[in-house]
PDB file of C-alpha atoms in Angstrom:
ATOM      1  CA  MET M   1       0.000   0.000   0.000  1.00 49.00           C
ATOM      2  CA  ASN M   2       2.947   2.349   0.613  1.00 73.00           C
ATOM      3  CA  LEU M   3       3.925   1.981  -3.042  1.00 78.00           C
ATOM      4  CA  THR M   4       0.384   2.962  -3.978  1.00 77.00           C
ATOM      5  CA  TYR M   5       0.592   6.134  -1.909  1.00 76.00           C
ATOM      6  CA  LEU M   6       4.052   6.890  -3.322  1.00 81.00           C
ATOM      7  CA  THR M   7       2.705   6.579  -6.846  1.00 82.00           C
ATOM      8  CA  ASN M   8      -0.460   8.558  -6.154  1.00 79.00           C
ATOM      9  CA  PHE M   9       1.108  11.470  -4.290  1.00 81.00           C
ATOM     10  CA  PHE M  10       4.610  11.645  -5.782  1.00 86.00           C
ATOM     11  CA  PHE M  11       5.225   9.927  -9.113  1.00 87.00           C
ATOM     12  CA  VAL M  12       1.896  10.847 -10.701  1.00 87.00           C
ATOM     13  CA  PRO M  13       1.948  14.573  -9.777  1.00 88.00           C
ATOM     14  CA  TYR M  14       5.600  15.113 -10.724  1.00 89.00           C
ATOM     15  CA  GLY M  15       5.824  12.677 -13.611  1.00 87.00           C
ATOM     16  CA  LEU M  16       9.267  12.394 -15.185  1.00 88.00           C
ATOM     17  CA  LEU M  17      10.226  15.622 -13.457  1.00 89.00           C
ATOM     18  CA  VAL M  18      11.542  13.388 -10.666  1.00 89.00           C
ATOM     19  CA  LEU M  19      14.426  12.398 -12.950  1.00 89.00           C
ATOM     20  CA  ALA M  20      15.574  16.019 -12.971  1.00 89.00           C
ATOM     21  CA  LEU M  21      15.581  16.412  -9.179  1.00 90.00           C
ATOM     22  CA  PRO M  22      19.378  15.946  -8.819  1.00 90.00           C
ATOM     23  CA  PHE M  23      20.010  18.598 -11.481  1.00 90.00           C
ATOM     24  CA  ILE M  24      17.524  20.961  -9.816  1.00 90.00           C
ATOM     25  CA  PHE M  25      19.402  20.833  -6.526  1.00 90.00           C
ATOM     26  CA  ILE M  26      22.917  20.858  -7.992  1.00 89.00           C
ATOM     27  CA  TYR M  27      22.431  23.578 -10.594  1.00 86.00           C
ATOM     28  CA  GLY M  28      20.034  25.612  -8.465  1.00 87.00           C
ATOM     29  CA  SER M  29      22.492  25.785  -5.575  1.00 88.00           C
ATOM     30  CA  ALA M  30      25.485  26.527  -7.818  1.00 87.00           C
ATOM     31  CA  ASN M  31      23.829  29.473  -9.579  1.00 86.00           C
ATOM     32  CA  ARG M  32      23.347  32.455  -7.272  1.00 86.00           C
ATOM     33  CA  ARG M  33      20.453  33.847  -9.307  1.00 87.00           C
ATOM     34  CA  LEU M  34      18.556  30.564  -9.000  1.00 87.00           C
ATOM     35  CA  ARG M  35      18.979  30.120  -5.253  1.00 89.00           C
ATOM     36  CA  PRO M  36      15.772  31.986  -4.256  1.00 89.00           C
ATOM     37  CA  LEU M  37      13.867  29.802  -6.699  1.00 89.00           C
ATOM     38  CA  LEU M  38      15.543  26.705  -5.294  1.00 91.00           C
ATOM     39  CA  ILE M  39      14.638  27.705  -1.732  1.00 92.00           C
ATOM     40  CA  GLY M  40      11.003  28.203  -2.732  1.00 91.00           C
ATOM     41  CA  PHE M  41      11.019  24.860  -4.522  1.00 92.00           C
ATOM     42  CA  TRP M  42      12.546  23.116  -1.524  1.00 92.00           C
ATOM     43  CA  ILE M  43       9.994  24.526   0.936  1.00 91.00           C
ATOM     44  CA  THR M  44       6.959  23.702  -1.212  1.00 92.00           C
ATOM     45  CA  PHE M  45       8.442  20.320  -2.109  1.00 92.00           C
ATOM     46  CA  ILE M  46       8.817  19.346   1.555  1.00 90.00           C
ATOM     47  CA  ILE M  47       5.356  20.634   2.500  1.00 90.00           C
ATOM     48  CA  GLY M  48       3.894  18.788  -0.486  1.00 88.00           C
ATOM     49  CA  LEU M  49       5.119  15.524   1.030  1.00 86.00           C
ATOM     50  CA  GLY M  50       2.521  15.962   3.781  1.00 82.00           C
ATOM     51  CA  GLY M  51       3.044  13.892   6.900  1.00 79.00           C
ATOM     52  CA  THR M  52       6.146  12.174   5.513  1.00 81.00           C
ATOM     53  CA  THR M  53       8.230  14.723   7.427  1.00 83.00           C
ATOM     54  CA  PRO M  54       7.359  16.701  10.585  1.00 86.00           C
ATOM     55  CA  LEU M  55       8.119  20.048   8.914  1.00 86.00           C
ATOM     56  CA  PRO M  56       4.646  20.659   7.383  1.00 85.00           C
ATOM     57  CA  ARG M  57       2.951  20.106  10.732  1.00 84.00           C
ATOM     58  CA  TRP M  58       5.383  22.501  12.434  1.00 87.00           C
ATOM     59  CA  ILE M  59       4.837  25.198   9.806  1.00 85.00           C
ATOM     60  CA  LEU M  60       1.086  24.874   9.269  1.00 82.00           C
ATOM     61  CA  GLY M  61      -0.006  24.000  12.790  1.00 79.00           C
ATOM     62  CA  ARG M  62      -3.716  23.248  12.996  1.00 70.00           C
ATOM     63  CA  ALA M  63      -4.161  23.938   9.282  1.00 74.00           C
ATOM     64  CA  PHE M  64      -2.185  20.762   8.624  1.00 78.00           C
ATOM     65  CA  GLU M  65      -5.275  18.750   9.577  1.00 69.00           C
ATOM     66  CA  ILE M  66      -7.578  20.237   6.945  1.00 68.00           C
ATOM     67  CA  LEU M  67      -5.345  21.336   4.064  1.00 74.00           C
ATOM     68  CA  THR M  68      -4.727  19.224   0.995  1.00 75.00           C
ATOM     69  CA  PHE M  69      -1.129  19.267  -0.140  1.00 83.00           C
ATOM     70  CA  GLU M  70      -1.379  18.911  -3.907  1.00 83.00           C
ATOM     71  CA  ARG M  71      -1.356  22.721  -4.099  1.00 85.00           C
ATOM     72  CA  PHE M  72       2.175  22.697  -2.674  1.00 90.00           C
ATOM     73  CA  THR M  73       3.196  19.950  -5.082  1.00 90.00           C
ATOM     74  CA  LEU M  74       1.911  22.070  -7.957  1.00 90.00           C
ATOM     75  CA  SER M  75       3.822  25.111  -6.671  1.00 91.00           C
ATOM     76  CA  ALA M  76       6.997  23.057  -6.364  1.00 92.00           C
ATOM     77  CA  ALA M  77       6.624  21.845  -9.941  1.00 91.00           C
ATOM     78  CA  PHE M  78       6.157  25.414 -11.188  1.00 90.00           C
ATOM     79  CA  MET M  79       9.253  26.609  -9.341  1.00 91.00           C
ATOM     80  CA  ALA M  80      11.302  23.742 -10.734  1.00 90.00           C
ATOM     81  CA  LEU M  81      10.350  24.398 -14.358  1.00 90.00           C
ATOM     82  CA  PRO M  82      12.772  27.320 -14.995  1.00 90.00           C
ATOM     83  CA  ILE M  83      15.687  25.234 -13.728  1.00 90.00           C
ATOM     84  CA  VAL M  84      14.528  22.236 -15.738  1.00 90.00           C
ATOM     85  CA  GLY M  85      14.257  24.558 -18.732  1.00 89.00           C
ATOM     86  CA  LEU M  86      17.973  25.297 -18.433  1.00 89.00           C
ATOM     87  CA  LEU M  87      18.633  21.565 -18.385  1.00 88.00           C
ATOM     88  CA  ALA M  88      16.500  21.153 -21.500  1.00 90.00           C
ATOM     89  CA  ALA M  89      18.407  23.945 -23.255  1.00 89.00           C
ATOM     90  CA  ARG M  90      21.726  22.272 -22.440  1.00 89.00           C
ATOM     91  CA  LEU M  91      20.523  18.922 -23.719  1.00 89.00           C
ATOM     92  CA  ILE M  92      19.208  20.429 -26.943  1.00 91.00           C
ATOM     93  CA  ASP M  93      22.454  22.339 -27.553  1.00 90.00           C
ATOM     94  CA  ARG M  94      24.482  19.187 -27.047  1.00 89.00           C
ATOM     95  CA  HIS M  95      22.298  16.487 -28.601  1.00 88.00           C
ATOM     96  CA  GLN M  96      19.914  18.521 -30.780  1.00 87.00           C
ATOM     97  CA  SER M  97      17.161  16.414 -32.377  1.00 89.00           C
ATOM     98  CA  LYS M  98      17.714  13.442 -30.080  1.00 91.00           C
ATOM     99  CA  ALA M  99      17.242  15.663 -27.037  1.00 89.00           C
ATOM    100  CA  VAL M 100      14.102  17.221 -28.528  1.00 91.00           C
ATOM    101  CA  ALA M 101      12.627  13.775 -29.144  1.00 92.00           C
ATOM    102  CA  GLY M 102      13.530  12.587 -25.652  1.00 91.00           C
ATOM    103  CA  LEU M 103      12.088  15.669 -23.949  1.00 90.00           C
ATOM    104  CA  ALA M 104       8.912  15.440 -26.015  1.00 92.00           C
ATOM    105  CA  PHE M 105       8.526  11.788 -25.050  1.00 92.00           C
ATOM    106  CA  ALA M 106       9.052  12.651 -21.374  1.00 90.00           C
ATOM    107  CA  ALA M 107       6.421  15.400 -21.559  1.00 89.00           C
ATOM    108  CA  VAL M 108       3.877  13.124 -23.223  1.00 91.00           C
ATOM    109  CA  LEU M 109       4.545  10.352 -20.720  1.00 91.00           C
ATOM    110  CA  THR M 110       4.099  12.805 -17.850  1.00 90.00           C
ATOM    111  CA  PHE M 111       0.645  13.722 -19.156  1.00 89.00           C
ATOM    112  CA  VAL M 112      -0.341  10.131 -19.938  1.00 89.00           C
ATOM    113  CA  LEU M 113       0.679   8.769 -16.533  1.00 88.00           C
ATOM    114  CA  PRO M 114      -2.217  10.381 -14.584  1.00 86.00           C
ATOM    115  CA  MET M 115      -4.724   9.170 -17.165  1.00 85.00           C
ATOM    116  CA  VAL M 116      -3.486   5.601 -16.845  1.00 85.00           C
ATOM    117  CA  TRP M 117      -3.327   5.826 -13.059  1.00 84.00           C
ATOM    118  CA  ILE M 118      -6.967   6.889 -12.840  1.00 77.00           C
ATOM    119  CA  SER M 119      -8.043   3.662 -14.518  1.00 74.00           C
ATOM    120  CA  ILE M 120      -5.923   1.330 -12.370  1.00 75.00           C
ATOM    121  CA  SER M 121      -5.745   3.228  -9.088  1.00 72.00           C
ATOM    122  CA  PRO M 122      -7.514   1.838  -6.014  1.00 62.00           C
ATOM    123  CA  PHE M 123      -8.676   5.420  -5.417  1.00 60.00           C
ATOM    124  CA  SER M 124     -11.300   4.878  -8.088  1.00 56.00           C
ATOM    125  CA  ALA M 125     -13.083   8.045  -9.103  1.00 54.00           C
ATOM    126  CA  ASN M 126     -16.394   6.282  -9.880  1.00 55.00           C
ATOM    127  CA  ALA M 127     -17.081   9.176 -12.231  1.00 57.00           C
ATOM    128  CA  GLY M 128     -19.369   7.017 -14.372  1.00 67.00           C
ATOM    129  CA  LEU M 129     -21.582   5.939 -11.472  1.00 78.00           C
ATOM    130  CA  ASN M 130     -25.288   6.443 -12.174  1.00 83.00           C
ATOM    131  CA  VAL M 131     -26.703   8.397  -9.232  1.00 85.00           C
ATOM    132  CA  ASP M 132     -30.108   9.270 -10.701  1.00 87.00           C
ATOM    133  CA  ALA M 133     -31.885   6.868  -8.356  1.00 89.00           C
ATOM    134  CA  VAL M 134     -30.127   8.416  -5.358  1.00 90.00           C
ATOM    135  CA  ASP M 135     -31.215  11.905  -6.370  1.00 90.00           C
ATOM    136  CA  GLY M 136     -34.739  10.664  -7.000  1.00 90.00           C
ATOM    137  CA  PHE M 137     -34.909   9.159  -3.515  1.00 91.00           C
ATOM    138  CA  LEU M 138     -33.705  12.355  -1.832  1.00 91.00           C
ATOM    139  CA  ASN M 139     -36.087  14.562  -3.799  1.00 90.00           C
ATOM    140  CA  ARG M 140     -39.270  12.670  -2.938  1.00 88.00           C
ATOM    141  CA  ASP M 141     -41.484  12.221   0.130  1.00 88.00           C
ATOM    142  CA  GLY M 142     -39.764  14.940   2.146  1.00 88.00           C
ATOM    143  CA  HIS M 143     -36.461  13.082   2.346  1.00 89.00           C
ATOM    144  CA  ASP M 144     -34.636  16.347   1.760  1.00 89.00           C
ATOM    145  CA  ARG M 145     -35.564  17.426   5.305  1.00 91.00           C
ATOM    146  CA  TYR M 146     -32.748  15.170   6.485  1.00 92.00           C
ATOM    147  CA  ARG M 147     -29.053  15.074   5.723  1.00 91.00           C
ATOM    148  CA  TYR M 148     -27.412  12.212   3.885  1.00 91.00           C
ATOM    149  CA  LEU M 149     -24.014  10.590   3.499  1.00 91.00           C
ATOM    150  CA  THR M 150     -22.467   8.654   0.626  1.00 90.00           C
ATOM    151  CA  LEU M 151     -19.859   5.935   1.095  1.00 90.00           C
ATOM    152  CA  GLY M 152     -17.753   4.602  -1.742  1.00 87.00           C
ATOM    153  CA  PHE M 153     -18.999   7.163  -4.272  1.00 85.00           C
ATOM    154  CA  GLY M 154     -15.607   8.744  -4.943  1.00 79.00           C
ATOM    155  CA  ASN M 155     -15.850  11.704  -7.308  1.00 76.00           C
ATOM    156  CA  SER M 156     -19.532  11.014  -7.921  1.00 80.00           C
ATOM    157  CA  LEU M 157     -20.262  12.763  -4.629  1.00 81.00           C
ATOM    158  CA  PRO M 158     -20.780  16.192  -6.275  1.00 82.00           C
ATOM    159  CA  LYS M 159     -23.069  14.607  -8.877  1.00 83.00           C
ATOM    160  CA  VAL M 160     -25.454  13.693  -6.078  1.00 86.00           C
ATOM    161  CA  SER M 161     -25.398  17.088  -4.385  1.00 85.00           C
ATOM    162  CA  THR M 162     -25.873  18.941  -7.676  1.00 86.00           C
ATOM    163  CA  TYR M 163     -29.297  17.470  -8.412  1.00 87.00           C
ATOM    164  CA  THR M 164     -30.858  17.317  -4.966  1.00 88.00           C
ATOM    165  CA  SER M 165     -31.977  19.913  -2.452  1.00 87.00           C
ATOM    166  CA  ALA M 166     -30.956  17.699   0.474  1.00 88.00           C
ATOM    167  CA  ASN M 167     -27.796  18.566   2.383  1.00 88.00           C
ATOM    168  CA  SER M 168     -24.866  16.294   3.119  1.00 87.00           C
ATOM    169  CA  VAL M 169     -22.413  16.322   5.998  1.00 85.00           C
ATOM    170  CA  ASP M 170     -19.685  15.481   3.487  1.00 85.00           C
ATOM    171  CA  GLY M 171     -18.230  17.489   0.616  1.00 77.00           C
ATOM    172  CA  GLU M 172     -15.388  17.850  -1.858  1.00 74.00           C
ATOM    173  CA  TYR M 173     -13.713  21.022  -0.580  1.00 69.00           C
ATOM    174  CA  ASN M 174     -11.497  20.088   2.354  1.00 62.00           C
ATOM    175  CA  SER M 175     -11.071  23.514   3.935  1.00 60.00           C
ATOM    176  CA  ALA M 176     -14.840  24.066   4.037  1.00 61.00           C
ATOM    177  CA  ARG M 177     -15.480  20.967   6.152  1.00 68.00           C
ATOM    178  CA  LEU M 178     -15.247  22.464   9.615  1.00 68.00           C
ATOM    179  CA  LEU M 179     -17.292  19.964  11.616  1.00 75.00           C
ATOM    180  CA  PRO M 180     -15.346  18.601  14.605  1.00 73.00           C
ATOM    181  CA  GLU M 181     -15.543  15.074  13.221  1.00 74.00           C
ATOM    182  CA  PHE M 182     -13.426  16.217  10.273  1.00 73.00           C
ATOM    183  CA  THR M 183     -11.022  18.638  11.900  1.00 69.00           C
ATOM    184  CA  HIS M 184     -10.233  16.428  14.889  1.00 71.00           C
ATOM    185  CA  TYR M 185      -9.090  13.484  12.793  1.00 68.00           C
ATOM    186  CA  GLY M 186      -7.768  15.400   9.804  1.00 63.00           C
ATOM    187  CA  THR M 187      -9.567  13.274   7.246  1.00 69.00           C
ATOM    188  CA  ALA M 188     -10.820  14.284   3.834  1.00 71.00           C
ATOM    189  CA  GLN M 189     -14.042  13.003   2.248  1.00 79.00           C
ATOM    190  CA  LEU M 190     -16.008  10.532   4.325  1.00 83.00           C
ATOM    191  CA  THR M 191     -17.153   8.883   1.110  1.00 84.00           C
ATOM    192  CA  SER M 192     -13.569   7.601   0.756  1.00 82.00           C
ATOM    193  CA  ALA M 193     -12.893   7.183   4.483  1.00 83.00           C
ATOM    194  CA  LYS M 194     -11.194   3.797   4.217  1.00 84.00           C
ATOM    195  CA  TYR M 195      -8.413   5.246   2.071  1.00 79.00           C
ATOM    196  CA  PHE M 196      -7.436   7.630   4.867  1.00 77.00           C
ATOM    197  CA  GLY M 197      -6.573   4.842   7.271  1.00 79.00           C
ATOM    198  CA  THR M 198      -7.388   4.999  10.951  1.00 83.00           C
ATOM    199  CA  ALA M 199      -8.135   8.730  10.862  1.00 80.00           C
ATOM    200  CA  GLY M 200     -10.696   8.302   8.103  1.00 81.00           C
ATOM    201  CA  MET M 201     -12.528   5.423   9.753  1.00 87.00           C
ATOM    202  CA  GLU M 202     -12.522   7.113  13.167  1.00 87.00           C
ATOM    203  CA  ALA M 203     -14.012  10.250  11.628  1.00 85.00           C
ATOM    204  CA  LEU M 204     -16.719   8.128  10.007  1.00 88.00           C
ATOM    205  CA  ARG M 205     -17.492   6.364  13.292  1.00 89.00           C
ATOM    206  CA  MET M 206     -17.811   9.685  15.094  1.00 88.00           C
ATOM    207  CA  MET M 207     -20.110  11.032  12.400  1.00 88.00           C
ATOM    208  CA  LEU M 208     -22.357   7.984  12.695  1.00 90.00           C
ATOM    209  CA  ARG M 209     -22.344   8.337  16.473  1.00 89.00           C
ATOM    210  CA  HIS M 210     -23.458  11.981  16.230  1.00 89.00           C
ATOM    211  CA  ALA M 211     -25.927  11.392  13.401  1.00 88.00           C
ATOM    212  CA  ALA M 212     -28.935  12.591  15.420  1.00 89.00           C
ATOM    213  CA  HIS M 213     -27.223  15.916  16.105  1.00 88.00           C
ATOM    214  CA  TYR M 214     -26.767  16.574  12.384  1.00 88.00           C
ATOM    215  CA  GLY M 215     -30.040  15.057  11.177  1.00 90.00           C
ATOM    216  CA  LEU M 216     -28.106  12.395   9.255  1.00 90.00           C
ATOM    217  CA  LYS M 217     -30.773   9.834   8.415  1.00 91.00           C
ATOM    218  CA  TYR M 218     -29.874   8.377   5.009  1.00 92.00           C
ATOM    219  CA  ILE M 219     -26.655   6.677   3.966  1.00 92.00           C
ATOM    220  CA  PHE M 220     -25.986   5.516   0.409  1.00 93.00           C
ATOM    221  CA  VAL M 221     -23.355   2.800   0.166  1.00 92.00           C
ATOM    222  CA  HIS M 222     -21.549   1.825  -3.014  1.00 89.00           C
ATOM    223  CA  ASP M 223     -18.824  -0.199  -1.310  1.00 88.00           C
ATOM    224  CA  PRO M 224     -19.722  -3.306   0.763  1.00 89.00           C
ATOM    225  CA  TYR M 225     -16.695  -2.566   2.950  1.00 91.00           C
ATOM    226  CA  TYR M 226     -18.746   0.014   4.872  1.00 91.00           C
ATOM    227  CA  GLU M 227     -21.941  -1.996   5.312  1.00 90.00           C
ATOM    228  CA  PRO M 228     -20.986  -3.829   8.553  1.00 91.00           C
ATOM    229  CA  LEU M 229     -20.067  -0.528  10.217  1.00 91.00           C
ATOM    230  CA  VAL M 230     -23.281   1.149   9.075  1.00 90.00           C
ATOM    231  CA  SER M 231     -25.387  -1.793  10.212  1.00 91.00           C
ATOM    232  CA  PHE M 232     -23.659  -1.965  13.593  1.00 90.00           C
ATOM    233  CA  ALA M 233     -24.309   1.771  14.109  1.00 88.00           C
ATOM    234  CA  GLY M 234     -28.068   1.185  13.869  1.00 88.00           C
ATOM    235  CA  TRP M 235     -28.960   1.799  10.234  1.00 89.00           C
ATOM    236  CA  GLN M 236     -31.190  -0.581   8.305  1.00 91.00           C
ATOM    237  CA  LYS M 237     -31.149  -1.298   4.598  1.00 91.00           C
ATOM    238  CA  VAL M 238     -34.325   0.030   2.986  1.00 89.00           C
ATOM    239  CA  GLU M 239     -33.689   0.060  -0.773  1.00 89.00           C
ATOM    240  CA  THR M 240     -31.201  -1.044  -3.421  1.00 89.00           C
ATOM    241  CA  TYR M 241     -30.391   0.491  -6.803  1.00 89.00           C
ATOM    242  CA  ASP M 242     -28.415  -0.352  -9.911  1.00 82.00           C
ATOM    243  CA  SER M 243     -28.715  -4.131  -9.528  1.00 81.00           C
ATOM    244  CA  GLY M 244     -27.680  -3.972  -5.889  1.00 83.00           C
ATOM    245  CA  SER M 245     -24.497  -1.939  -6.377  1.00 86.00           C
ATOM    246  CA  ILE M 246     -25.992   0.954  -4.365  1.00 91.00           C
ATOM    247  CA  THR M 247     -27.804   0.322  -1.101  1.00 91.00           C
ATOM    248  CA  VAL M 248     -29.849   2.814   0.918  1.00 92.00           C
ATOM    249  CA  TRP M 249     -29.693   2.735   4.718  1.00 93.00           C
ATOM    250  CA  SER M 250     -31.938   4.605   7.146  1.00 92.00           C
ATOM    251  CA  ARG M 251     -32.496   5.160  10.872  1.00 90.00           C
ATOM    252  CA  GLU M 252     -35.974   5.905  12.159  1.00 87.00           C
ATOM    253  CA  ASP M 253     -34.944   7.769  15.315  1.00 87.00           C
ATOM    254  CA  ILE M 254     -33.178  10.628  13.504  1.00 89.00           C
ATOM    255  CA  PRO M 255     -34.897  14.042  13.776  1.00 89.00           C
ATOM    256  CA  PRO M 256     -35.044  16.423  10.799  1.00 89.00           C
ATOM    257  CA  ALA M 257     -31.896  18.391  10.119  1.00 86.00           C
ATOM    258  CA  ARG M 258     -31.542  21.848  11.595  1.00 85.00           C
ATOM    259  CA  PRO M 259     -29.182  24.652  10.613  1.00 81.00           C
ATOM    260  CA  ILE M 260     -25.713  24.403  12.100  1.00 76.00           C
ATOM    261  CA  PRO M 261     -24.492  27.830  13.257  1.00 72.00           C
ATOM    262  CA  SER M 262     -20.990  28.653  12.130  1.00 69.00           C
ATOM    263  CA  ASP M 263     -18.915  31.815  12.070  1.00 67.00           C
ATOM    264  CA  ALA M 264     -17.385  30.564   8.821  1.00 65.00           C
ATOM    265  CA  MET M 265     -20.623  31.065   6.889  1.00 71.00           C
ATOM    266  CA  PRO M 266     -20.285  34.004   4.488  1.00 74.00           C
ATOM    267  CA  THR M 267     -22.606  36.969   4.797  1.00 79.00           C
ATOM    268  CA  ALA M 268     -25.023  37.919   2.037  1.00 83.00           C
ATOM    269  CA  ILE M 269     -22.743  40.683   0.771  1.00 88.00           C
ATOM    270  CA  GLU M 270     -19.751  38.309   0.758  1.00 83.00           C
ATOM    271  CA  GLY M 271     -21.741  35.806  -1.254  1.00 82.00           C
ATOM    272  CA  LEU M 272     -22.710  38.529  -3.722  1.00 87.00           C
ATOM    273  CA  LEU M 273     -19.097  39.649  -4.087  1.00 87.00           C
ATOM    274  CA  TRP M 274     -17.920  36.060  -4.522  1.00 83.00           C
ATOM    275  CA  GLY M 275     -20.369  35.551  -7.365  1.00 84.00           C
ATOM    276  CA  THR M 276     -19.834  38.850  -9.167  1.00 89.00           C
ATOM    277  CA  LEU M 277     -16.439  40.358  -8.365  1.00 88.00           C
ATOM    278  CA  PRO M 278     -14.144  37.837 -10.135  1.00 85.00           C
ATOM    279  CA  LEU M 279     -16.080  37.975 -13.409  1.00 87.00           C
ATOM    280  CA  ALA M 280     -16.610  41.727 -13.129  1.00 88.00           C
ATOM    281  CA  SER M 281     -12.871  42.247 -12.614  1.00 88.00           C
ATOM    282  CA  SER M 282     -12.108  40.314 -15.792  1.00 85.00           C
ATOM    283  CA  ILE M 283     -14.671  42.285 -17.796  1.00 89.00           C
ATOM    284  CA  LEU M 284     -13.352  45.559 -16.384  1.00 88.00           C
ATOM    285  CA  ALA M 285      -9.788  44.640 -17.327  1.00 85.00           C
ATOM    286  CA  ILE M 286     -10.888  43.909 -20.902  1.00 86.00           C
ATOM    287  CA  LEU M 287     -12.731  47.243 -21.096  1.00 86.00           C
ATOM    288  CA  PHE M 288      -9.689  49.107 -19.798  1.00 83.00           C
ATOM    289  CA  ALA M 289      -7.531  47.405 -22.416  1.00 79.00           C
ATOM    290  CA  PHE M 290      -9.753  48.793 -25.187  1.00 80.00           C
ATOM    291  CA  MET M 291     -10.643  52.164 -23.674  1.00 80.00           C
ATOM    292  CA  ILE M 292      -7.293  53.313 -22.311  1.00 75.00           C
ATOM    293  CA  PRO M 293      -4.846  53.976 -25.139  1.00 69.00           C
ATOM    294  CA  ASP M 294      -1.543  52.197 -25.063  1.00 62.00           C
ATOM    295  CA  GLY M 295       1.213  54.792 -24.791  1.00 60.00           C
ATOM    296  CA  ALA M 296       3.633  52.778 -26.892  1.00 54.00           C
ATOM    297  CA  ARG M 297       1.028  52.293 -29.619  1.00 57.00           C
ATOM    298  CA  VAL M 298       0.147  55.980 -29.614  1.00 55.00           C
ATOM    299  CA  ARG M 299       3.787  56.971 -29.960  1.00 58.00           C
ATOM    300  CA  LYS M 300       4.215  54.490 -32.777  1.00 57.00           C
ATOM    301  CA  ASN M 301       1.273  55.874 -34.731  1.00 57.00           C
ATOM    302  CA  GLN M 302       2.176  59.518 -34.145  1.00 58.00           C
ATOM    303  CA  LEU M 303       3.835  61.253 -37.093  1.00 57.00           C
ATOM    304  CA  TYR M 304       6.776  63.529 -36.467  1.00 58.00           C
ATOM    305  CA  GLU M 305       7.826  66.155 -38.987  1.00 63.00           C
ATOM    306  CA  PHE M 306      11.365  65.762 -40.217  1.00 58.00           C
ATOM    307  CA  PRO M 307      13.328  68.969 -39.604  1.00 62.00           C
ATOM    308  CA  VAL M 308      13.905  70.926 -42.826  1.00 59.00           C
ATOM    309  CA  HIS M 309      17.453  72.072 -43.369  1.00 57.00           C
ATOM    310  CA  ASP M 310      17.699  75.763 -44.291  1.00 57.00           C
ATOM    311  CA  GLU M 311      20.047  75.506 -47.249  1.00 56.00           C
ATOM    312  CA  GLU M 312      19.702  79.179 -48.229  1.00 55.00           C
ATOM    313  CA  GLY M 313      20.760  80.409 -44.809  1.00 56.00           C
ATOM    314  CA  ALA M 314      23.706  78.048 -44.838  1.00 53.00           C
ATOM    315  CA  LEU M 315      24.873  79.348 -48.241  1.00 51.00           C
ATOM    316  CA  ILE M 316      24.650  82.975 -47.119  1.00 53.00           C
ATOM    317  CA  GLN M 317      26.660  82.147 -44.017  1.00 55.00           C
ATOM    318  CA  GLU M 318      29.342  80.455 -46.133  1.00 54.00           C
ATOM    319  CA  ALA M 319      29.482  83.440 -48.532  1.00 52.00           C
ATOM    320  CA  ARG M 320      30.200  85.762 -45.651  1.00 55.00           C
TER     321      ARG M 320
END
C-alpha cells in the first residue's frame, strides 16, 4: 500500500520531473540567481510531502489537519520548471534532435501517466456511477428534510449534491469541512474514508455516532466494505439500486436536520461579491484594455515632422 501512496502522491503529480531532481538541486544551488527559486522549490516540495516529514505540521499548525497538499506539489513543480528549462536547453544544444525527441517523449509520458493511473488506481473516481436513483430518492417524500451521506462514491459525490436539495455532511472542498468530526481526525471526504486509514474510519465512526445531532438519516453505500459498520451503528437497509451496487440505509430515530451555526458562513454581501467580483474584474480589465490607449502604440502611430534644413541660410553664411 505504501507503493500505492508513493505513486499517487509523488510519481503521478511530478511525472518524469523526478528524474531532474538531482540537477535541480545541484544547478540551483550553484547558480546564485537561481537560489531563491531553489529555496522556494525546496519549501513547497517538503510541504507537499505531507506527513512524511514533521516540517509541514510545524509550519502549518492546525491547518495541517484540513489542508490538501497537492497545491504545494503544484507550486513546487512550477518553481522547478525554470531550472529544468535550463537543463532542457543544455541537452538540446548538445544532442539537438535526439534531445528534442527525448524531452517530447518525457512530456507526453508525464501527461499520460495520470490518465493511466486513474483507470488502475484503487482510489477509483467512480465518475461514471449512475446516481439518478439516489437523487430521486432524496427529492421525494420529504427526504430532503434530512441530511445524507455517501460511502464509496468517490468523485460522484458532487453529482449527487448537484441534483438534490438535500444537504450532506460530506463534501469535496477540504477547507470548508469544519465539523469537529473532520477537523479532529484530519480526514478528507467521508465517502472515501477507508483510504485515509485509521483517521478516516474514526471520523466516520464519530459522524455515525453523532448522526442525530446533524439530522443524518440516510446513507448511500456503493462499497460493501462500509456496510458492517453502518449496520452496527443502527442503520437498516431500505432500498437497493443499480442491480444492488448501491444500497440505501436509514435510521428511524433521527430528527429532521436543523441549521448548524458557524462563524465561517459568508454573509449575504460576501456571497454577492464572490459571485460577481471575479467575473466583473475580468470584464473591467478587458474594457480598460480597449478604452485606455496604449502609450507605446500611440507613440508608434504619431507622425513627427522631419526637420527641414535651411540651405539658403547656410549658403549665405558660407558666402560671408
